Amino acid sequence: MIPMMVLISIICFLITELQPGDFVSQYLDNPRISPAQIELLKKNLGLDDPGYIRYLNWVKGIVTRGDFGYSFAFQRPVGELIWERMGWTIFIALGAIVFQWLLAVPMGIYSALHPYSFGDYTLTVIGFIGLSIPDFFMALMLMYLMLQMGATSIGGLFSPQFVGAPFSLAKLLDLLSHLWMPLIVVGMSGLAGLMRVMRGNMLDVVSSPYITSLRAHGLDEKTVRKHAIKNALNPMVSIAGTELPNVFSGTIITAIVLNLPTMGPFFYNALLNHDQYLVMTFLMFIAFITQIGNLLADIALAVLDPRIRMS
Amino acid sequence: MISLAGELIQKGGFSVRRIFLVILTVFCAVMVLAAPFVEDEMLTPNSNPKMGGTLYLALSGAPQSFNFYGTLDSNAYSVAGQMLVGLVEPHPVTNAIRPALAESWEVSENNKEVIFHLRDVKWSDGTPVSADDVLFTFNYFVMNPVARGNSIARFTIEGELVIWEKIDERTVKATLPAPYAAFFTVLSHAYIYPAHALESKIDKEKLDSVNDVWLTNTLPAEIPANGPFMITEYITDQKVVMTKNPNYWKVDVYGNALPYVDKLEYLVVSDAQVRLAKFMAGEIDYTAVSARDFPTLKERELAGGPFRVFLAEPTQPTPSPIHIAFNFDTDNPKLKELFKTTEFRQAMEFAVDRERVIDEVYNGLAVLGGVPVLPANKAFYNPKIEEIRRPFDLAKAAEILDKLNLKDLNRDGFRQYPDGSKFEFVITVQSAPQEYQDVAYIFSQDLEKIGVKANLQILDSSLVGQMFGAGNFEAGIRAFGNQPDPQLRKAIWQPGTQLYYWHRTTRNPETNAPIFENMLDWEKRVYDLFEKGQIAMDPTVRKTFYDEWQEIYAEYLPVIFVCKGMNLSAANKSLGNVEQNAEGLLSYASWTVFKN
């Protein structure tokens, strides 16, 4: 895992270095800032050092002090800045994933048990509509519709007066009245894929010999279905592992459009501003989470499926 | 007062009436001295304002810091502008300089000394505003070269710094190395900081430590204000909550304390479309509107929408009118020669269809503007440029190009150099804002009609900025941030400065000094005019210098100014005291609006 992270960090650093310009270039056409001041700023931020020295200093900070560097724009440690935005990011992403799975799994099962029926086709069409509409566009459309219907609060997670207000029932209701939109927008995009995987697995399992044998033993349809579903879910667990990084980075444009206080727009701005250590730390975090996700999926699979444990 | 009363007792014996009179007189004198600032009636037309409520405004991004001098972030500036003021301030509508924390000042005969008398006011935490605050602010923030958002260049005159001295608790003296006409204008951007709250937090041995105060994780109670509002809460990436400063020193003409609203909340909304949607849904009370959205919004207003849309004469100098530049130093020797030729640039001006740009790009919501002083800027605008400005006339443009020996020799519809090689150039333009691209497109279409091949190169704005900065372009379209006083934009419009990007060889990049031998004659004159305008103190004399600068710009066209969008904004109907006057100026200030 550690060699992997080192390799990823080198690749990410190289890519951020390839971006033309640096943090101070955005100030070059500001008449208020003299060329001397730009030089000074560059020197103070260490931007006049060659790339490999900056990389080594950054790694040294992480290894020796657990210090991931400092945001050029915010002038604060990047760890702190990312941490501040973690809460809502996880909340929305997990919410969207739960929403997606709660819909996709039953839809997949239904489709597989009633293949080529009217219901199967309807669910498939719904899933594919979700897949084919870009999520930021769907977000804009939903906001437009809400505005036409006379909504008094558009985008975000709360009406302005509830942002930062102490928790109350009214605040919870306000949250729910805003939350459905990001959940649908983010959730719908992955719905079709998951549903099709579930449907395929289920079809495979249903037509496998052991299911026929269960039926031959005279088990009732409900018990047979239980066994089929349990086996068809296995591949879904590995998919769940790879979903984890999406939780943090998958919805940047949607989050900007829906004005969500998550990490996506924050990361996007850091990229545009060449806020290098912030970008690097965020990318490393995603890489780390991806690996953790895969590890968790393997463990979960082993727990769920005795065959994997045995081998 | 006591000694005065004592004298009276000695002279005329004890008299209750006389003592009372003296006390009354002294009391009145104190009242006059401590009189709050009465806000211009123009901003408070409604004599019966409603007090309280929350004003909702939007920021286009989360502030990167709350330290005005420690950041270069415009959202941070918006927040700072609500909580801090300087010794003087610009009138929110007319931009005229007026007293703020300094209630009066005296300028010495030689125009080199200014003595400021501070108003008797308190910070929001109750500490009096004092001369120490002023000295602390200038020495450690404004004129600190390592403060990220410093203004040291604006307080350096002929290579020397302005010197600040304390005379007493409420009097400070500024000594200028030389007379400096824009002194009060630059002063209006220098917000005064609280020494009592910050002195212990900075390391005076390590001057860049001033950047680390008032970051976004600072407790709001540690940020006292001297402006209309103070920060009371910051919710990361979502909103900045500001509360009325109880010690704010302005009242309206009816005697009410300002601001009228209790709270001002800045919602962080990064996407412009979402900002508009939130405004239409009533979540935001006041917003700027783009020319593209204006017709839709106006239509909705007329259909009974809950807001008012304003179309006002442009007064905000930023952005400056869009301009087209030809690089005098471009690598291609033939183009270089041509771009340096005044007649060529004049032909190009004849090919700019400003009316069409205003109509098609701005939905008709733009004015011709100036070069680049706006017509609304009465202090500096020179109307003579309107006579010099060349109207759209392709025949004339073609005639000049013919005279310059650029002719279509091979009858392919495009002009060639006299040696038969192809005459073409690239117009570099940034992808956003959309207007820039549209102007480039219309211009290149018209050029094609007279056989000039202009290829468009549309790139990301940061890349385009760097290309212009490095002189790596042939022709380009862009706009800068501007200021009402030309002195503050010397760094752009004076030859030999860092942003005079169409003729970079007029400046030595190593020493930052101008190179006169590389300047054309009229450029040398512009250089002198800016130097003269900087030290002349008499406004009339100053205007003559800047008048001549504008005439030279209009005649010789270092860049071709196209047009300037109007001030478009919209306010929720529940917002009072947002009015447009007969001259088309819109009056609005966060401390004089109220919520119905």
PDB file of C-alpha atoms in Angstrom, chain B residues 69 86-90 95-99 102 104-108 110-118 134-135 138-139 142-143 151-158 160-165 172-192 380 483-490 530-539 542 546:
ATOM      1  CA  TYR B  69      -4.335  43.180   4.079  1.00  0.00           C
ATOM      2  CA  GLY B  86     -10.645  54.240   6.408  1.00  0.00           C
ATOM      3  CA  LEU B  87      -9.878  57.799   7.424  1.00  0.00           C
ATOM      4  CA  VAL B  88     -11.929  58.908   4.422  1.00  0.00           C
ATOM      5  CA  GLU B  89     -14.399  57.020   2.262  1.00  0.00           C
ATOM      6  CA  PRO B  90     -15.899  57.293  -1.220  1.00  0.00           C
ATOM      7  CA  ASN B  95     -17.551  58.164  -5.446  1.00  0.00           C
ATOM      8  CA  ALA B  96     -16.664  61.664  -4.152  1.00  0.00           C
ATOM      9  CA  ILE B  97     -14.250  61.479  -1.207  1.00  0.00           C
ATOM     10  CA  ARG B  98     -15.816  62.402   2.150  1.00  0.00           C
ATOM     11  CA  PRO B  99     -14.809  62.191   5.822  1.00  0.00           C
ATOM     12  CA  ALA B 102     -11.226  61.376  10.219  1.00  0.00           C
ATOM     13  CA  SER B 104     -11.736  66.784   9.305  1.00  0.00           C
ATOM     14  CA  TRP B 105      -8.220  67.499   8.085  1.00  0.00           C
ATOM     15  CA  GLU B 106      -5.919  70.359   7.203  1.00  0.00           C
ATOM     16  CA  VAL B 107      -3.487  70.399   4.309  1.00  0.00           C
ATOM     17  CA  SER B 108      -0.316  72.494   4.679  1.00  0.00           C
ATOM     18  CA  ASN B 110       3.224  73.212   0.480  1.00  0.00           C
ATOM     19  CA  ASN B 111       0.742  70.338   0.066  1.00  0.00           C
ATOM     20  CA  LYS B 112       3.097  67.975   1.844  1.00  0.00           C
ATOM     21  CA  GLU B 113       1.542  67.715   5.299  1.00  0.00           C
ATOM     22  CA  VAL B 114      -1.950  66.613   6.198  1.00  0.00           C
ATOM     23  CA  ILE B 115      -3.228  66.706   9.769  1.00  0.00           C
ATOM     24  CA  PHE B 116      -6.210  64.439  10.416  1.00  0.00           C
ATOM     25  CA  HIS B 117      -8.606  64.929  13.327  1.00  0.00           C
ATOM     26  CA  LEU B 118     -10.173  61.617  14.258  1.00  0.00           C
ATOM     27  CA  VAL B 134      -3.928  54.638  12.439  1.00  0.00           C
ATOM     28  CA  LEU B 135      -0.160  54.348  12.953  1.00  0.00           C
ATOM     29  CA  PHE B 138      -0.124  52.018   8.169  1.00  0.00           C
ATOM     30  CA  ASN B 139       3.143  50.752   9.620  1.00  0.00           C
ATOM     31  CA  VAL B 142      -0.865  49.129   4.560  1.00  0.00           C
ATOM     32  CA  MET B 143       2.833  49.934   4.052  1.00  0.00           C
ATOM     33  CA  SER B 151      -0.805  49.052  -0.606  1.00  0.00           C
ATOM     34  CA  ILE B 152       2.781  50.139  -0.174  1.00  0.00           C
ATOM     35  CA  ALA B 153       3.067  51.179  -3.822  1.00  0.00           C
ATOM     36  CA  ARG B 154       0.178  53.613  -3.375  1.00  0.00           C
ATOM     37  CA  PHE B 155       1.870  55.256  -0.404  1.00  0.00           C
ATOM     38  CA  THR B 156       5.288  55.489  -2.037  1.00  0.00           C
ATOM     39  CA  ILE B 157       5.781  58.834  -3.723  1.00  0.00           C
ATOM     40  CA  GLU B 158       8.896  59.420  -5.807  1.00  0.00           C
ATOM     41  CA  GLU B 160       9.809  57.454  -0.609  1.00  0.00           C
ATOM     42  CA  LEU B 161       7.177  56.395   1.895  1.00  0.00           C
ATOM     43  CA  VAL B 162       4.558  58.590   3.510  1.00  0.00           C
ATOM     44  CA  ILE B 163       5.454  59.177   7.181  1.00  0.00           C
ATOM     45  CA  TRP B 164       2.740  58.892   9.843  1.00  0.00           C
ATOM     46  CA  GLU B 165       3.061  60.565  13.237  1.00  0.00           C
ATOM     47  CA  VAL B 172      -2.333  62.179  13.301  1.00  0.00           C
ATOM     48  CA  LYS B 173      -0.040  63.805  10.794  1.00  0.00           C
ATOM     49  CA  ALA B 174       0.898  62.405   7.401  1.00  0.00           C
ATOM     50  CA  THR B 175       4.039  63.805   5.793  1.00  0.00           C
ATOM     51  CA  LEU B 176       4.235  63.246   2.049  1.00  0.00           C
ATOM     52  CA  PRO B 177       7.641  63.197   0.320  1.00  0.00           C
ATOM     53  CA  ALA B 178       6.050  65.255  -2.481  1.00  0.00           C
ATOM     54  CA  PRO B 179       2.589  66.599  -3.273  1.00  0.00           C
ATOM     55  CA  TYR B 180       0.391  63.657  -4.251  1.00  0.00           C
ATOM     56  CA  ALA B 181      -2.950  64.307  -5.907  1.00  0.00           C
ATOM     57  CA  ALA B 182      -4.508  60.892  -5.409  1.00  0.00           C
ATOM     58  CA  PHE B 183      -3.640  60.811  -1.707  1.00  0.00           C
ATOM     59  CA  PHE B 184      -7.228  60.982  -0.454  1.00  0.00           C
ATOM     60  CA  THR B 185      -8.400  58.459  -3.029  1.00  0.00           C
ATOM     61  CA  VAL B 186      -5.796  55.890  -1.999  1.00  0.00           C
ATOM     62  CA  LEU B 187      -6.584  56.672   1.613  1.00  0.00           C
ATOM     63  CA  SER B 188     -10.200  55.653   1.098  1.00  0.00           C
ATOM     64  CA  HIS B 189      -9.004  52.107   0.379  1.00  0.00           C
ATOM     65  CA  ALA B 190      -6.862  51.945   3.509  1.00  0.00           C
ATOM     66  CA  TYR B 191      -9.158  50.513   6.181  1.00  0.00           C
ATOM     67  CA  ILE B 192      -8.080  51.233   9.748  1.00  0.00           C
ATOM     68  CA  PHE B 380     -11.983  63.137 -15.151  1.00  0.00           C
ATOM     69  CA  GLN B 483     -10.568  52.986 -10.786  1.00  0.00           C
ATOM     70  CA  PRO B 484     -12.217  56.412 -10.922  1.00  0.00           C
ATOM     71  CA  ASP B 485      -8.862  58.178 -10.440  1.00  0.00           C
ATOM     72  CA  PRO B 486      -6.467  57.492 -13.351  1.00  0.00           C
ATOM     73  CA  GLN B 487      -3.506  57.727 -10.961  1.00  0.00           C
ATOM     74  CA  LEU B 488      -4.554  54.406  -9.414  1.00  0.00           C
ATOM     75  CA  ARG B 489      -4.353  52.708 -12.804  1.00  0.00           C
ATOM     76  CA  LYS B 490      -1.043  54.193 -13.829  1.00  0.00           C
ATOM     77  CA  PHE B 530       0.822  60.657 -15.749  1.00  0.00           C
ATOM     78  CA  GLU B 531       3.869  61.923 -13.837  1.00  0.00           C
ATOM     79  CA  LYS B 532       2.426  65.452 -13.810  1.00  0.00           C
ATOM     80  CA  GLY B 533      -1.050  64.267 -12.862  1.00  0.00           C
ATOM     81  CA  GLN B 534       0.408  62.457  -9.868  1.00  0.00           C
ATOM     82  CA  ILE B 535       1.875  65.545  -8.200  1.00  0.00           C
ATOM     83  CA  ALA B 536      -0.560  68.289  -9.236  1.00  0.00           C
ATOM     84  CA  MET B 537      -2.873  69.019  -6.310  1.00  0.00           C
ATOM     85  CA  ASP B 538      -5.300  71.417  -7.995  1.00  0.00           C
ATOM     86  CA  PRO B 539      -8.151  69.324  -9.476  1.00  0.00           C
ATOM     87  CA  ARG B 542      -4.893  67.724 -12.874  1.00  0.00           C
ATOM     88  CA  TYR B 546      -5.682  63.599 -17.878  1.00  0.00           C
TER      89      TYR B 546
END
